[in-house]
Amino acid sequence: MASVPTSTDEQLLDGRATRWDEHTAERRERILAAAVDLVDEVGHGVSVRDIAHAAGVPRSVVYRIFRDRDDLEAQLRAEIFTRLVAVALPKLDPGSTAHSALTDAVTTYVEWVAAHPLLHHFLGTGAITRAAEGSRSATGSRSAVAQHVNQLLREAAARAGVDAALTDPVAYGVVGLIDGAVNRWVHSNPADRAPVDVLAELLTESVWAVLQSQATGLGIRLTRRTRVSALL
């Protein structure tokens, strides 16, 4: 007659499952970290074998954690984007001015692209076996940033008691402006490029002009001295 599992047996199984999940998560993080470093160095052509070697795991382990090359690349893009957002879109300091917050975000993004052009390019490319994925990946990244900006604009509109219907197109518009300009800049001839600080200032002032104009149209007073705490 088969024995009935006891609560101790179940606890042991749960403990083993938890340890295995933690082990798998640790390996996944190690593989993604190695992949980010390799793509940053050599670009999209990095092989799974190279990633496994850099992570210190057998190639077979990579395919146990990720379904296939496409899944690995999709999760790698998500990791790169998460790191970028953490750097370029930090938590707003209520004591800073809206203009300085915008300056910091735009400058940080431009500097990141200049320092990591291959990671930036990888974000906009798709899996080798699914060419259309690149456009979806890039669009998803832009949408995530635009949604973040839109949320800030909606909060400012709500605090001012004005209609927030136009915040969505404004958010997507300014993100598209920055994205288009930076894409053109990073793929242009280095000899013809504007310096990083010049590009960052141009984009900051261009976006500020749009935001200030729209704020004025809605009856929101927005100056270079306006603090974040007065808007959100």
CSV table of C-alpha atoms in Angstrom, one decimal:
chain,number,residue,atom,x,y,z
A,1,MET,CA,0.0,0.0,0.0
A,2,ALA,CA,1.4,3.4,-1.0
A,3,SER,CA,2.3,5.7,1.8
A,4,VAL,CA,0.4,9.0,2.2
A,5,PRO,CA,2.7,12.1,1.9
A,6,THR,CA,3.1,13.8,5.2
A,7,SER,CA,3.3,17.6,5.8
A,8,THR,CA,7.1,17.1,6.3
A,9,ASP,CA,7.4,15.5,2.8
A,10,GLU,CA,5.5,18.4,1.3
A,11,GLN,CA,7.6,21.0,3.0
A,12,LEU,CA,10.8,19.2,1.7
A,13,LEU,CA,9.4,19.3,-1.8
A,14,ASP,CA,8.4,22.9,-1.5
A,15,GLY,CA,11.8,23.8,-0.2
A,16,ARG,CA,13.5,22.0,-3.1
A,17,ALA,CA,11.3,23.7,-5.6
A,18,THR,CA,12.0,27.1,-4.1
A,19,ARG,CA,15.7,26.5,-4.2
A,20,TRP,CA,15.5,25.3,-7.8
A,21,ASP,CA,13.5,28.4,-8.8
A,22,GLU,CA,16.1,30.6,-7.1
A,23,HIS,CA,18.9,28.8,-8.8
A,24,THR,CA,17.2,29.2,-12.2
A,25,ALA,CA,16.5,32.9,-11.5
A,26,GLU,CA,20.1,33.4,-10.6
A,27,ARG,CA,21.3,31.7,-13.8
A,28,ARG,CA,18.8,33.7,-15.9
A,29,GLU,CA,20.1,37.0,-14.4
A,30,ARG,CA,23.7,35.9,-15.0
A,31,ILE,CA,23.0,35.0,-18.6
A,32,LEU,CA,21.2,38.2,-19.3
A,33,ALA,CA,24.0,40.3,-17.7
A,34,ALA,CA,26.6,38.5,-19.8
A,35,ALA,CA,24.5,39.0,-22.9
A,36,VAL,CA,24.1,42.7,-22.3
A,37,ASP,CA,27.9,43.1,-21.9
A,38,LEU,CA,28.5,41.2,-25.1
A,39,VAL,CA,26.0,43.0,-27.2
A,40,ASP,CA,27.3,46.3,-25.8
A,41,GLU,CA,30.8,45.2,-27.1
A,42,VAL,CA,30.1,43.4,-30.4
A,43,GLY,CA,26.5,44.0,-31.3
A,44,HIS,CA,23.7,41.9,-32.6
A,45,GLY,CA,25.9,39.1,-34.0
A,46,VAL,CA,26.8,37.6,-30.7
A,47,SER,CA,26.2,33.9,-30.5
A,48,VAL,CA,24.4,31.9,-27.9
A,49,ARG,CA,27.7,29.9,-27.4
A,50,ASP,CA,29.5,33.1,-26.6
A,51,ILE,CA,26.8,34.2,-24.2
A,52,ALA,CA,26.9,30.9,-22.4
A,53,HIS,CA,30.7,31.0,-22.1
A,54,ALA,CA,30.6,34.5,-20.7
A,55,ALA,CA,27.9,33.5,-18.2
A,56,GLY,CA,29.9,30.4,-17.1
A,57,VAL,CA,27.1,28.0,-18.0
A,58,PRO,CA,26.8,25.2,-20.7
A,59,ARG,CA,25.0,26.2,-23.9
A,60,SER,CA,22.3,23.6,-23.0
A,61,VAL,CA,21.5,25.5,-19.8
A,62,VAL,CA,20.6,28.7,-21.9
A,63,TYR,CA,18.1,26.7,-23.8
A,64,ARG,CA,16.6,25.2,-20.7
A,65,ILE,CA,16.0,28.7,-19.3
A,66,PHE,CA,14.9,30.3,-22.6
A,67,ARG,CA,12.7,28.7,-25.1
A,68,ASP,CA,14.9,29.6,-28.1
A,69,ARG,CA,17.1,32.3,-29.5
A,70,ASP,CA,14.0,34.5,-30.1
A,71,ASP,CA,12.9,34.2,-26.5
A,72,LEU,CA,16.5,35.0,-25.3
A,73,GLU,CA,16.6,38.1,-27.5
A,74,ALA,CA,13.2,39.3,-26.4
A,75,GLN,CA,14.1,39.0,-22.7
A,76,LEU,CA,17.4,40.6,-23.4
A,77,ARG,CA,15.7,43.7,-24.9
A,78,ALA,CA,13.4,43.9,-21.9
A,79,GLU,CA,16.5,43.8,-19.6
A,80,ILE,CA,18.3,46.6,-21.6
A,81,PHE,CA,15.2,48.7,-21.7
A,82,THR,CA,14.7,48.3,-17.9
A,83,ARG,CA,18.2,49.4,-17.3
A,84,LEU,CA,17.8,52.4,-19.6
A,85,VAL,CA,14.6,53.5,-18.0
A,86,ALA,CA,16.1,53.2,-14.5
A,87,VAL,CA,18.9,55.6,-15.6
A,88,ALA,CA,17.0,58.0,-17.9
A,89,LEU,CA,13.6,58.2,-16.0
A,90,PRO,CA,14.5,58.3,-12.3
A,91,LYS,CA,12.0,59.3,-9.7
A,92,LEU,CA,11.3,63.0,-10.0
A,93,ASP,CA,12.6,65.2,-7.2
A,94,PRO,CA,9.7,67.5,-6.1
A,95,GLY,CA,12.2,70.2,-5.2
A,96,SER,CA,13.7,70.4,-8.7
A,97,THR,CA,12.4,72.5,-11.5
A,98,ALA,CA,10.4,71.0,-14.3
A,99,HIS,CA,13.0,72.3,-16.8
A,100,SER,CA,16.0,70.8,-14.9
A,101,ALA,CA,14.2,67.5,-14.6
A,102,LEU,CA,13.6,67.5,-18.4
A,103,THR,CA,17.2,68.5,-19.0
A,104,ASP,CA,18.5,65.7,-16.8
A,105,ALA,CA,16.3,63.1,-18.5
A,106,VAL,CA,17.1,64.1,-22.1
A,107,THR,CA,20.8,64.6,-21.4
A,108,THR,CA,21.1,61.2,-19.7
A,109,TYR,CA,19.3,59.5,-22.6
A,110,VAL,CA,21.5,61.1,-25.2
A,111,GLU,CA,24.6,60.3,-23.3
A,112,TRP,CA,23.5,56.7,-22.8
A,113,VAL,CA,22.9,56.2,-26.6
A,114,ALA,CA,26.3,57.8,-27.3
A,115,ALA,CA,28.0,55.5,-24.8
A,116,HIS,CA,26.1,52.4,-25.9
A,117,PRO,CA,25.2,52.7,-29.6
A,118,LEU,CA,25.2,48.9,-30.1
A,119,LEU,CA,22.7,48.4,-27.3
A,120,HIS,CA,20.5,51.2,-28.7
A,121,HIS,CA,20.7,49.5,-32.1
A,122,PHE,CA,19.8,46.1,-30.6
A,123,LEU,CA,16.7,47.6,-29.0
A,124,GLY,CA,15.4,48.6,-32.4
A,125,THR,CA,16.1,45.3,-34.2
A,126,GLY,CA,14.0,42.1,-34.2
A,127,ALA,CA,14.8,38.5,-33.7
A,128,ILE,CA,16.7,36.9,-36.7
A,129,THR,CA,13.8,34.6,-37.5
A,130,ARG,CA,11.1,37.2,-37.1
A,131,ALA,CA,12.0,40.4,-38.9
A,132,ALA,CA,8.9,42.3,-37.9
A,133,GLU,CA,9.7,41.9,-34.2
A,134,GLY,CA,12.2,44.7,-34.4
A,135,SER,CA,9.6,47.3,-35.2
A,136,ARG,CA,7.3,45.9,-32.5
A,137,SER,CA,10.1,46.0,-30.0
A,138,ALA,CA,11.1,49.5,-30.8
A,139,THR,CA,7.5,50.7,-30.8
A,140,GLY,CA,6.9,49.0,-27.4
A,141,SER,CA,9.9,50.7,-25.9
A,142,ARG,CA,8.8,54.1,-27.2
A,143,SER,CA,5.2,53.5,-26.0
A,144,ALA,CA,6.4,52.6,-22.5
A,145,VAL,CA,8.3,55.8,-22.2
A,146,ALA,CA,5.4,57.8,-23.8
A,147,GLN,CA,3.0,56.3,-21.3
A,148,HIS,CA,5.3,57.3,-18.4
A,149,VAL,CA,5.4,60.9,-19.8
A,150,ASN,CA,1.6,60.9,-20.4
A,151,GLN,CA,1.0,59.9,-16.8
A,152,LEU,CA,3.0,62.8,-15.5
A,153,LEU,CA,1.2,65.2,-17.9
A,154,ARG,CA,-2.2,63.8,-16.8
A,155,GLU,CA,-1.3,64.4,-13.1
A,156,ALA,CA,-0.3,67.9,-13.9
A,157,ALA,CA,-3.5,68.5,-15.8
A,158,ALA,CA,-5.6,67.0,-13.0
A,159,ARG,CA,-3.9,69.2,-10.4
A,160,ALA,CA,-4.6,72.3,-12.5
A,161,GLY,CA,-8.2,71.2,-13.1
A,162,VAL,CA,-7.9,71.2,-16.9
A,163,ASP,CA,-8.9,68.8,-19.6
A,164,ALA,CA,-6.3,66.0,-20.0
A,165,ALA,CA,-7.5,64.8,-23.4
A,166,LEU,CA,-4.5,66.2,-25.2
A,167,THR,CA,-1.8,64.8,-22.9
A,168,ASP,CA,-1.6,61.5,-24.8
A,169,PRO,CA,-0.7,62.9,-28.3
A,170,VAL,CA,1.6,65.5,-26.7
A,171,ALA,CA,3.5,62.7,-24.8
A,172,TYR,CA,3.8,60.5,-27.9
A,173,GLY,CA,4.8,63.5,-29.9
A,174,VAL,CA,7.7,64.6,-27.7
A,175,VAL,CA,9.0,61.1,-27.3
A,176,GLY,CA,8.8,60.6,-31.1
A,177,LEU,CA,10.7,63.8,-31.6
A,178,ILE,CA,13.5,62.7,-29.3
A,179,ASP,CA,13.6,59.2,-30.7
A,180,GLY,CA,13.7,60.3,-34.3
A,181,ALA,CA,16.4,62.8,-33.8
A,182,VAL,CA,18.6,60.5,-31.7
A,183,ASN,CA,18.2,57.6,-34.2
A,184,ARG,CA,19.3,59.9,-37.0
A,185,TRP,CA,22.2,61.2,-35.0
A,186,VAL,CA,23.6,57.9,-33.9
A,187,HIS,CA,23.4,56.4,-37.5
A,188,SER,CA,24.9,59.5,-39.2
A,189,ASN,CA,28.6,60.0,-40.1
A,190,PRO,CA,30.5,60.6,-36.9
A,191,ALA,CA,32.3,63.5,-38.6
A,192,ASP,CA,29.0,65.2,-39.2
A,193,ARG,CA,27.4,64.7,-35.8
A,194,ALA,CA,26.7,67.5,-33.4
A,195,PRO,CA,28.4,67.1,-30.1
A,196,VAL,CA,26.5,65.2,-27.5
A,197,ASP,CA,25.9,68.2,-25.3
A,198,VAL,CA,24.7,70.3,-28.2
A,199,LEU,CA,22.2,67.6,-29.3
A,200,ALA,CA,20.9,67.2,-25.7
A,201,GLU,CA,20.4,70.9,-25.4
A,202,LEU,CA,18.6,71.1,-28.8
A,203,LEU,CA,16.2,68.3,-27.8
A,204,THR,CA,15.7,69.7,-24.3
A,205,GLU,CA,14.7,73.1,-25.6
A,206,SER,CA,12.6,71.7,-28.4
A,207,VAL,CA,10.6,69.5,-26.1
A,208,TRP,CA,10.4,72.4,-23.5
A,209,ALA,CA,8.9,74.6,-26.2
A,210,VAL,CA,6.2,72.1,-27.0
A,211,LEU,CA,5.4,71.5,-23.3
A,212,GLN,CA,5.3,75.2,-22.4
A,213,SER,CA,3.2,76.0,-25.4
A,214,GLN,CA,0.6,73.3,-24.6
A,215,ALA,CA,0.6,74.2,-20.9
A,216,THR,CA,-0.1,77.9,-21.8
A,217,GLY,CA,-2.9,76.8,-24.1
A,218,LEU,CA,-4.5,74.9,-21.2
A,219,GLY,CA,-4.1,77.7,-18.8
A,220,ILE,CA,-1.2,76.1,-16.8
A,221,ARG,CA,1.6,78.5,-15.9
A,222,LEU,CA,4.9,76.8,-16.8
A,223,THR,CA,8.2,78.6,-16.5
A,224,ARG,CA,11.8,77.5,-16.2
A,225,ARG,CA,11.5,78.2,-12.4
A,226,THR,CA,8.3,76.1,-12.0
A,227,ARG,CA,9.0,73.3,-9.5
A,228,VAL,CA,7.9,69.8,-10.0
A,229,SER,CA,6.0,70.0,-6.7
A,230,ALA,CA,3.8,72.7,-8.2
A,231,LEU,CA,2.8,70.5,-11.1
A,232,LEU,CA,2.3,67.0,-9.6
